[in-house]
GROMACS .gro file of C-alpha atoms in nm:
model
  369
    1UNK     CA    1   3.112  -0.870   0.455
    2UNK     CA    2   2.863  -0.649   0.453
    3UNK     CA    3   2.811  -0.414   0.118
    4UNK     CA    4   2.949  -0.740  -0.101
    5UNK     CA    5   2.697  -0.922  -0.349
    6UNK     CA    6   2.477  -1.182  -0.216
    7UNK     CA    7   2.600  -1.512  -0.299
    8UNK     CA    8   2.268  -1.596  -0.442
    9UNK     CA    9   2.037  -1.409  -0.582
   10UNK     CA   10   1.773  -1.251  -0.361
   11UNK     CA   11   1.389  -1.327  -0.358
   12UNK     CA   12   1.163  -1.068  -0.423
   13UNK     CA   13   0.780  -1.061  -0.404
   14UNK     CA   14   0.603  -0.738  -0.587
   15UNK     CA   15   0.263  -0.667  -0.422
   16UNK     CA   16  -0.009  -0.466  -0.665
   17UNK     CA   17  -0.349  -0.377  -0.525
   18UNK     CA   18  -0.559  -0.085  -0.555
   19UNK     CA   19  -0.589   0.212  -0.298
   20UNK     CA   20  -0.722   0.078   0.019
   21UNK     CA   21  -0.716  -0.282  -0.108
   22UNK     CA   22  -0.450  -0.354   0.235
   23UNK     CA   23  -0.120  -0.401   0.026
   24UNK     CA   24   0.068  -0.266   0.354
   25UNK     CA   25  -0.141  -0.454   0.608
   26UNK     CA   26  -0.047  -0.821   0.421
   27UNK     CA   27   0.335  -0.715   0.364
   28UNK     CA   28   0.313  -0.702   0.757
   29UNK     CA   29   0.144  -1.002   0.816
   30UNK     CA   30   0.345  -1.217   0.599
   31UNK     CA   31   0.660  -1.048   0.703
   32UNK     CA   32   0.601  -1.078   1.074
   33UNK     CA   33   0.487  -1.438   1.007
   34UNK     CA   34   0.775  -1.512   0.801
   35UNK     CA   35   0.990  -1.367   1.119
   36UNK     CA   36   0.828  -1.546   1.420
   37UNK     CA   37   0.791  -1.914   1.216
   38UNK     CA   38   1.156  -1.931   0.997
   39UNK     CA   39   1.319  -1.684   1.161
   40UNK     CA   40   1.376  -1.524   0.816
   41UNK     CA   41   1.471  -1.158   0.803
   42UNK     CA   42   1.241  -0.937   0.577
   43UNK     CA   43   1.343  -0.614   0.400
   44UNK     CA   44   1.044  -0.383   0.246
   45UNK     CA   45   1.015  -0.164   0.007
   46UNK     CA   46   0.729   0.128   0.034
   47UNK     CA   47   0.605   0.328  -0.261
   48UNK     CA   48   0.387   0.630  -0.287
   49UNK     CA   49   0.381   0.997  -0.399
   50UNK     CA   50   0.509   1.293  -0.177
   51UNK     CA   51   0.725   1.261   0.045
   52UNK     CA   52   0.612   1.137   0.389
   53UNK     CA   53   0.470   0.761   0.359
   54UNK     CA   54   0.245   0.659   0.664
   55UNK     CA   55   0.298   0.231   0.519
   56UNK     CA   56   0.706   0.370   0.573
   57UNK     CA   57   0.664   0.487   0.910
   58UNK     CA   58   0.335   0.174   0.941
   59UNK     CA   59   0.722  -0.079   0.882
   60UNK     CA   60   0.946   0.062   1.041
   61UNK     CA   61   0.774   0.047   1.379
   62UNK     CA   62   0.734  -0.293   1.281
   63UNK     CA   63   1.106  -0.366   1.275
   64UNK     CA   64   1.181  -0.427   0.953
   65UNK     CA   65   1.499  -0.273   0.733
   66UNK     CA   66   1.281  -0.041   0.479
   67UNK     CA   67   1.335   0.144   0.166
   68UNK     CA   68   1.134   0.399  -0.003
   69UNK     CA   69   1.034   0.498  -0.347
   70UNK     CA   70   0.883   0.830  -0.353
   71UNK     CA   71   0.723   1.054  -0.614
   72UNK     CA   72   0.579   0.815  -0.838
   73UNK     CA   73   0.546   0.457  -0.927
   74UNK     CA   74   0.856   0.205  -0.958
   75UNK     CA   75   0.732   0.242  -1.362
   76UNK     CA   76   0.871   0.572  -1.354
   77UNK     CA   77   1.147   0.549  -1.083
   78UNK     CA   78   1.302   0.206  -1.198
   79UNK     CA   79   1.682   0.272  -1.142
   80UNK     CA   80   1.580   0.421  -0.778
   81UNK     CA   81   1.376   0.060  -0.734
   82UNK     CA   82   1.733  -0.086  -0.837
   83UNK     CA   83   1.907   0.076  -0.645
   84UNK     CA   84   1.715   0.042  -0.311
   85UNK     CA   85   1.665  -0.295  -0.386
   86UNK     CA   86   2.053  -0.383  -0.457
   87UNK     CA   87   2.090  -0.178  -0.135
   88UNK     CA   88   1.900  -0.424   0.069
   89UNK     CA   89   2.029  -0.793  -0.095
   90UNK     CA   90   2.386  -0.642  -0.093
   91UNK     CA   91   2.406  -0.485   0.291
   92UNK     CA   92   2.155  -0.640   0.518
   93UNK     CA   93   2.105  -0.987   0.305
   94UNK     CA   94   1.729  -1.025   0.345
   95UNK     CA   95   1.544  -1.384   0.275
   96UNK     CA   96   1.261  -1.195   0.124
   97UNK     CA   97   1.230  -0.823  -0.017
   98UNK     CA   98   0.868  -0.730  -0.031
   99UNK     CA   99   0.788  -0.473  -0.257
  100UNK     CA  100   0.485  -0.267  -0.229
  101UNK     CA  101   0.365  -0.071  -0.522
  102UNK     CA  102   0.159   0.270  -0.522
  103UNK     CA  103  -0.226   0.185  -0.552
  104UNK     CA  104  -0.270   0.298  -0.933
  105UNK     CA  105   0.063   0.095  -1.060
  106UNK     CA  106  -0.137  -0.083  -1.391
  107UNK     CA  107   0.202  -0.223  -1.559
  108UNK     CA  108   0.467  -0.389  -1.298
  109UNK     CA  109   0.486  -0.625  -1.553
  110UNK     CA  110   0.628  -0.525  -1.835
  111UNK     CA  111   0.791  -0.193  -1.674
  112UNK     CA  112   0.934  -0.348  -1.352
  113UNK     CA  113   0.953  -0.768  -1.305
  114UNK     CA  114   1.040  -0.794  -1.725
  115UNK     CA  115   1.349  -0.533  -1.675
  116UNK     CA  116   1.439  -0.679  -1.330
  117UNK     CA  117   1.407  -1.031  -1.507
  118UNK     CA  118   1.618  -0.914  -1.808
  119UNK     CA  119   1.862  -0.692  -1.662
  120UNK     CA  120   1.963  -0.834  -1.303
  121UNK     CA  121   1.915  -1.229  -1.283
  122UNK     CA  122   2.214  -1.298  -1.168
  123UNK     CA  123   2.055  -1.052  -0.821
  124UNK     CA  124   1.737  -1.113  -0.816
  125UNK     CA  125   1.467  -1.407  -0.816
  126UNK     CA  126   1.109  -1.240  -0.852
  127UNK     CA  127   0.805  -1.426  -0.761
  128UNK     CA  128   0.501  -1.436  -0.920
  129UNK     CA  129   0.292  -1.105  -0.936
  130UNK     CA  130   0.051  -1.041  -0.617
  131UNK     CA  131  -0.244  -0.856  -0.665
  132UNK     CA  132  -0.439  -0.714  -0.342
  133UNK     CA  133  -0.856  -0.672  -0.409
  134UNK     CA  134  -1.075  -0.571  -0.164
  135UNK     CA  135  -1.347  -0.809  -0.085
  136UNK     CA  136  -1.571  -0.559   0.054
  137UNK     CA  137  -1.552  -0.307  -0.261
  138UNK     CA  138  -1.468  -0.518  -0.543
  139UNK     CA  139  -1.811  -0.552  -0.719
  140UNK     CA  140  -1.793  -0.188  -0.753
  141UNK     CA  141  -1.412  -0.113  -0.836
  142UNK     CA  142  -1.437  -0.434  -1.063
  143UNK     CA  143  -1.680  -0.238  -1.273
  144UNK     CA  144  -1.948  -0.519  -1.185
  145UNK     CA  145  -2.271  -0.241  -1.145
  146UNK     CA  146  -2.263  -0.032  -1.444
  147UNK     CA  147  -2.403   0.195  -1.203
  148UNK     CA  148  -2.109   0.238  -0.999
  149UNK     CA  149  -1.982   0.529  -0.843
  150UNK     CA  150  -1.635   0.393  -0.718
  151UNK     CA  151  -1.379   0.647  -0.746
  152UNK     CA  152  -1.228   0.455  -1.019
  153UNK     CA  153  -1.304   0.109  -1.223
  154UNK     CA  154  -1.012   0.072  -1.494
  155UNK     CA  155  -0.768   0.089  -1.297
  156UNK     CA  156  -0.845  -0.214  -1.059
  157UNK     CA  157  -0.949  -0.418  -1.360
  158UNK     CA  158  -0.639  -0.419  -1.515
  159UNK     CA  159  -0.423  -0.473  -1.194
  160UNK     CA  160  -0.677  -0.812  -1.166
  161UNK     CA  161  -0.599  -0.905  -1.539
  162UNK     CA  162  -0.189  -0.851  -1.472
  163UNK     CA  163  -0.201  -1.068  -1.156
  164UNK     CA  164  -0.019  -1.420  -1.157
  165UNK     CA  165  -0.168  -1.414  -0.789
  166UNK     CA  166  -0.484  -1.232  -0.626
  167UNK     CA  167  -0.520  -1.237  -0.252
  168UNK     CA  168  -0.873  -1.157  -0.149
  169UNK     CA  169  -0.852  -0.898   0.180
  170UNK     CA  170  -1.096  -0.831   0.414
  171UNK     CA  171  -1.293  -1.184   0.378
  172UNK     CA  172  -1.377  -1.167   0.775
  173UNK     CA  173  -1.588  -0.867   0.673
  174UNK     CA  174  -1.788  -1.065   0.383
  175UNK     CA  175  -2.027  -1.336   0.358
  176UNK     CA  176  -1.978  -1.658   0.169
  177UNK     CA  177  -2.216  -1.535  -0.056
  178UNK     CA  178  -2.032  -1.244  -0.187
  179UNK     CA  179  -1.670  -1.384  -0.153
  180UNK     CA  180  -1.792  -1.643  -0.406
  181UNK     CA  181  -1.934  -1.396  -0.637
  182UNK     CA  182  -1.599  -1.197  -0.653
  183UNK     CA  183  -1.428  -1.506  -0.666
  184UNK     CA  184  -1.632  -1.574  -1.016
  185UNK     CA  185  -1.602  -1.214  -1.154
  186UNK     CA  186  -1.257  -1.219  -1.122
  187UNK     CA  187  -1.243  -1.555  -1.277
  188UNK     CA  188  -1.333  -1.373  -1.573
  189UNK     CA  189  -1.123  -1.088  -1.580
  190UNK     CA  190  -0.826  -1.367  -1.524
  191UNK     CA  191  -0.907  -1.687  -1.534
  192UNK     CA  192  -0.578  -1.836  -1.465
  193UNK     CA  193  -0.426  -1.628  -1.113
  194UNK     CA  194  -0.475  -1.829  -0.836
  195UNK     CA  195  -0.683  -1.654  -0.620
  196UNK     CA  196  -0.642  -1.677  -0.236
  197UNK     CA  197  -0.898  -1.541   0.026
  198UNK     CA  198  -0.741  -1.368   0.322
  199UNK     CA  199  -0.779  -1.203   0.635
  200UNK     CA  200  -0.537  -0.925   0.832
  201UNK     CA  201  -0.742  -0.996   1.105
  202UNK     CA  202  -0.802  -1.350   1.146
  203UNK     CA  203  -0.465  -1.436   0.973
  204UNK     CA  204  -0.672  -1.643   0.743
  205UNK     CA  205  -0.391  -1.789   0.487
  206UNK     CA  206  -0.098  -1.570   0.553
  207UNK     CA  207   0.070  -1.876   0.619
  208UNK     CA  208   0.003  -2.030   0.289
  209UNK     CA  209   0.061  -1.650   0.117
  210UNK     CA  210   0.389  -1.643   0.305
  211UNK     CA  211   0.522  -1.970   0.158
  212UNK     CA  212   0.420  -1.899  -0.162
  213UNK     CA  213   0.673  -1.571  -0.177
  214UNK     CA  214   0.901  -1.772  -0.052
  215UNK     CA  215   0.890  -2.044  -0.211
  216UNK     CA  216   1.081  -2.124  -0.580
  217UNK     CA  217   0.772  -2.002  -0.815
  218UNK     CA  218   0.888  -1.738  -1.011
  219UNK     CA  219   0.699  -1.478  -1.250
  220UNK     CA  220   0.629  -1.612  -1.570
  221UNK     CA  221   0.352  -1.434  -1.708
  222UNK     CA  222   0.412  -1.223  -2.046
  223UNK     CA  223   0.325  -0.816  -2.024
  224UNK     CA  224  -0.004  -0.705  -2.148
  225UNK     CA  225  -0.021  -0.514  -2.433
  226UNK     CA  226  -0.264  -0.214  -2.290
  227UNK     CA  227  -0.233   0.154  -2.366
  228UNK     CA  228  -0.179   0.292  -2.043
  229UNK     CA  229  -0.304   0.647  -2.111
  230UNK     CA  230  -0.691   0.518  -2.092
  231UNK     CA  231  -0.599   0.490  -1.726
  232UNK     CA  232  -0.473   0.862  -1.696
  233UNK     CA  233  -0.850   1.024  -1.655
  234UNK     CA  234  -0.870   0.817  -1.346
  235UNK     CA  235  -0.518   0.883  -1.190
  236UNK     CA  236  -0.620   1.256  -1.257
  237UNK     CA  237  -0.953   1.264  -1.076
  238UNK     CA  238  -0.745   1.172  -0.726
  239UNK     CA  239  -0.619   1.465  -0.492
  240UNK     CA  240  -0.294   1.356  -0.316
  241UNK     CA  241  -0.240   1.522   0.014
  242UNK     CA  242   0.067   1.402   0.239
  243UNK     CA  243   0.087   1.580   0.611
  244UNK     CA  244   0.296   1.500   0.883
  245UNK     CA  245   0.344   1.710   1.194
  246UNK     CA  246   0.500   1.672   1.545
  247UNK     CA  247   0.229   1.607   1.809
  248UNK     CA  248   0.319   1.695   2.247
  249UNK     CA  249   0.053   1.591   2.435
  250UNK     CA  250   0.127   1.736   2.839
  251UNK     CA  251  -0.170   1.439   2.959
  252UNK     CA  252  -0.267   1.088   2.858
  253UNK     CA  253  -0.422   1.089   2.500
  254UNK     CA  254  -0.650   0.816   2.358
  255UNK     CA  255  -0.438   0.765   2.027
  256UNK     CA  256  -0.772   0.614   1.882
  257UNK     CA  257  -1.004   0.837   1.935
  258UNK     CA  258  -0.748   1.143   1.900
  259UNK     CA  259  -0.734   0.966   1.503
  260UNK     CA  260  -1.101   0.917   1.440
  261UNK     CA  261  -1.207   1.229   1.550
  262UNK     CA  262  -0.948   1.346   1.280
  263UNK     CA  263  -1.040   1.087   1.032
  264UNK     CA  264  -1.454   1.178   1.109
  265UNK     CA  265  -1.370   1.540   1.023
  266UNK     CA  266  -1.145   1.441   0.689
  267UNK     CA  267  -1.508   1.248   0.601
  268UNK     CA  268  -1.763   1.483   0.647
  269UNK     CA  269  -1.580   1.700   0.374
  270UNK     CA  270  -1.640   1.475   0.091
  271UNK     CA  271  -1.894   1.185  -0.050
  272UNK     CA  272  -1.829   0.879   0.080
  273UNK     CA  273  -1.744   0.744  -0.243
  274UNK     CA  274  -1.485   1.003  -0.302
  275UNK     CA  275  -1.281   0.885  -0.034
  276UNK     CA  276  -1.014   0.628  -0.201
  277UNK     CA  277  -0.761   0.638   0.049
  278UNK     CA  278  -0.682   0.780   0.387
  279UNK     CA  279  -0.425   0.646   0.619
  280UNK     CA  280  -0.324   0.788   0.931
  281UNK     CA  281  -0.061   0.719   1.184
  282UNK     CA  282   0.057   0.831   1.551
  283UNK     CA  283   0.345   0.716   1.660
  284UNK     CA  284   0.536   0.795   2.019
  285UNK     CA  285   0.808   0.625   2.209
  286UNK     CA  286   0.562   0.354   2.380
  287UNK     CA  287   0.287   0.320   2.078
  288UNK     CA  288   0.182   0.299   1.727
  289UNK     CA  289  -0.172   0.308   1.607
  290UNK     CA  290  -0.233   0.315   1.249
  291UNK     CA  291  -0.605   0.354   1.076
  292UNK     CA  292  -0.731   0.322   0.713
  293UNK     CA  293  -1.031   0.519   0.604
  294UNK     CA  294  -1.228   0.409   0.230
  295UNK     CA  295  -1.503   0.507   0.155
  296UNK     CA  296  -1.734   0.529   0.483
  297UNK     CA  297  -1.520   0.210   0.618
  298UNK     CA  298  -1.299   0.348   0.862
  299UNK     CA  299  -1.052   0.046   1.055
  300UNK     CA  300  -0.787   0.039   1.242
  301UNK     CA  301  -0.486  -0.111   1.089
  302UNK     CA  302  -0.273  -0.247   1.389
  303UNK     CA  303  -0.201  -0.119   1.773
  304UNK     CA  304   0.155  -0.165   1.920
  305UNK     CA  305   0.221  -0.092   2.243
  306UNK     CA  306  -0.016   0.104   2.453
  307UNK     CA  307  -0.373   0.302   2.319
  308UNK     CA  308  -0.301   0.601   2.562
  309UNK     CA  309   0.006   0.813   2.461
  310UNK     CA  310   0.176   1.097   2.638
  311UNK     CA  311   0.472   1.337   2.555
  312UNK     CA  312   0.584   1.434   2.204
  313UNK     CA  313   0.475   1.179   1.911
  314UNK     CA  314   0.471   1.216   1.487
  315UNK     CA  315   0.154   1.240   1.322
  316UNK     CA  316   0.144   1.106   0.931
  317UNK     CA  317  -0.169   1.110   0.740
  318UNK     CA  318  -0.156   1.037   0.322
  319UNK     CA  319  -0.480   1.093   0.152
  320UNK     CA  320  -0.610   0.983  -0.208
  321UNK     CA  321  -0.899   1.167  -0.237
  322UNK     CA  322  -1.151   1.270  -0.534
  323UNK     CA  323  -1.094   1.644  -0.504
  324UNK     CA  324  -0.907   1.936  -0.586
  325UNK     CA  325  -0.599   1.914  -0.423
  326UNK     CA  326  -0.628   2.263  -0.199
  327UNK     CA  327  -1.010   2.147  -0.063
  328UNK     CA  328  -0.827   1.798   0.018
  329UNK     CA  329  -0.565   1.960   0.211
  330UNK     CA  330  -0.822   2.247   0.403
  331UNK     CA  331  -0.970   1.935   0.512
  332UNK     CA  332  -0.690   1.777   0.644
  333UNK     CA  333  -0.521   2.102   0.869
  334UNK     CA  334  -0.887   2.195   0.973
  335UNK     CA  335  -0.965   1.813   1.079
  336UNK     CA  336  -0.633   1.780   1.264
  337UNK     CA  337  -0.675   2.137   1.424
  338UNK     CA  338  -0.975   2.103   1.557
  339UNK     CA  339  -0.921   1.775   1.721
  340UNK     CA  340  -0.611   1.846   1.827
  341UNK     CA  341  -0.794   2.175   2.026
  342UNK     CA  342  -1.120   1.945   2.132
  343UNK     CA  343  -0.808   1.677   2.332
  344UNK     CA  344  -0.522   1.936   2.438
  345UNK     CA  345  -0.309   1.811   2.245
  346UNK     CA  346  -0.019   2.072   2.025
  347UNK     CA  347   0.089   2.014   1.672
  348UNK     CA  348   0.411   2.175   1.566
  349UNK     CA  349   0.631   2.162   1.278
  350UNK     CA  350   0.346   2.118   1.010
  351UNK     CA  351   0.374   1.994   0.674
  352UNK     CA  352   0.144   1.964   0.422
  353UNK     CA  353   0.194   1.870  -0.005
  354UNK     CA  354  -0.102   1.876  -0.161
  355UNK     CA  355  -0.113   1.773  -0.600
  356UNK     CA  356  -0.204   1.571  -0.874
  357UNK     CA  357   0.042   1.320  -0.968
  358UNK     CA  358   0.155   1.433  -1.340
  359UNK     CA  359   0.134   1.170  -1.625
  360UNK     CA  360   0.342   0.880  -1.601
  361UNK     CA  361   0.602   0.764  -1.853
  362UNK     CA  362   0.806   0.402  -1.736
  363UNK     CA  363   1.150   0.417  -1.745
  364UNK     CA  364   1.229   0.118  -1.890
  365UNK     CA  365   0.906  -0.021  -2.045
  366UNK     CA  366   1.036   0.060  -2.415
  367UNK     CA  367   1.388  -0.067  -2.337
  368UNK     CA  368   1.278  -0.451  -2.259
  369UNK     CA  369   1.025  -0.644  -2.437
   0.00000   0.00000   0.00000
């Protein structure tokens, strides 16, 4: 029945990764791979500040069962993480729950898989720790060019050195050259993670990263002993802006240019190297079109259904940007306003949080060691 505990404990896979590194874009690769080939049923769980998530609305379309954690990372929300995740095993009995971290989680490891580990293994079997990097950006985020004006460097280091996996994104979009050169610069920031090039796009090894969270491996590696509050200058330099709003449009719309136009104006606001994050979806009754925007790299995520979109649709856009948070979100309402004027289309019911996250304290990192 329904709402009872799983006979067995469930599977879980946490995914780590930077902003931008495609955490969201792999969770739906493997779990719509993990669908189609074993018929399995996937749950996810999505994690971010504020409190509209574009990677929740990014799932859902892609009909999976999804949970959220908002307003921090699962460090600081553990019980919530619990809870959503007990939610999940106990009422729609997934194969795999694939949790998704915010991009500047540094310590799953001792403040989420160690408690989960301790506290709940009778519920629970947690694979080994995936860490998402970013082919095209990870000489600079990896603090490779001293020179380097990535938003921040610390931060994706450590994530590297806690991984028990690392799946390199984006590898279409590098030569062999510089795939090999990561490859060896992470090598030593973590010389034991296997490390596993891969491609949204060309579905280069989803199939062997799909098995893998599946598969009986579990997490083994022992927490780092860091002191998390060198990481707290960079979590500070980000803006946060979350806005959603309800979009009519009377005539056919092209949903992609209707978001690059918006994501263009979000750009020309800020240095190119400023821009950690922006993610933007539309969705409508017959399509969903999702694009990423780092740095001056602007992509579409995935396309469902049809480009063109007419009638009344949701408009999401979270952005992690290097900037107070009041010029982040002036970018954002002017951006969407004016492209919204330049292709007839109306936006109603606007909402906009714009901050900077406070410091973070995990729940449960001083209860299990």
């Amino acid at each position: 029945m329904a709402g009872d505990k799983p006979r067995n404990p469930v599977r879980i896979a946490i995914i780590g990764g930077f902003l931008g590194a495609g955490k969201s874009s792999m969770a739906m690769a493997v779990g719509k791979y993990l669908k189609e080939n074993r018929n399995a049923l996937i749950a996810i769980i999505t994690n971010d500040q504020g409190n509209v998530l574009v990677d929740t609305e990014f799932m859902r379309s892609g009909g999976f069962d999804v949970e959220e954690i908002r307003g921090g990372c699962f460090c600081v929300n553990f019980e919530e993480f619990v809870r959503n995740a007990h939610h999940l095993a106990f009422a729609k009995r997934p194969d795999l729950i694939i949790a998704e971290s915010i991009g500047t989680a540094t310590n799953l490891l001792a403040a989420v898989i160690s408690p989960l580990k301790e506290l709940y293994p009778q519920d629970f079997d947690i694979a080994p720790l995936f860490v998402v990097v970013d082919c095209q950006t990870a000489c600079e985020s990896l603090g490779h060019d001293e020179n380097s004006p990535a938003v921040a460097t610390l931060i994706p280091v450590q994530q590297i050195k806690e991984a028990e996996i690392i799946v390199l994104s984006k590898c279409d979009l590098v030569e062999g050259r510089q795939l090999d050169a990561v490859i060896e610069h992470i090598k030593i920031l973590n010389s034991e993670a296997m490390i596993i090039p891969y491609s949204f796009i060309t579905k280069m090894n989803v199939e062997k990263i799909a098995e893998l969270m599946m598969s009986k491996k579990t997490s083994t590696k022992k927490p780092l002993e860091v002191d998390q509050k060198i990481f707290a200058r960079e979590k500070a330099m980000l803006g946060w802006c979350n806005y959603s709003a309800g979009v009519i449009a009377d005539e056919r719309v092209d949903a992609r240019t209707f978001l690059v136009e918006i994501m263009k104006g979000i750009a020309e606001h800020f240095d190119s190297h400023s821009l950690a994050h922006v993610k933007a979806i539309l969705s409508s009754t017959k399509s969903t079109m999702k694009l990423s925007l780092v740095g001056d790299r602007l992509r579409i995520d995935d396309l469902r259904g049809e480009r063109y979109f007419v009638g009344e649709g949701k408009l999401v856009i979270n952005a992690r940007v290097c900037s107070t948070p009041e010029e982040l979100k002036k970018s954002i309402t002017s951006s969407v306003k004016n492209s919204s004027r330049a292709m007839h289309v109306t936006i109603f019911n606007e909402q906009e949080v714009a901050f900077v996250p406070k410091p973070e304290m995990p729940s449960h990192l001083l209860k299990i060691q």
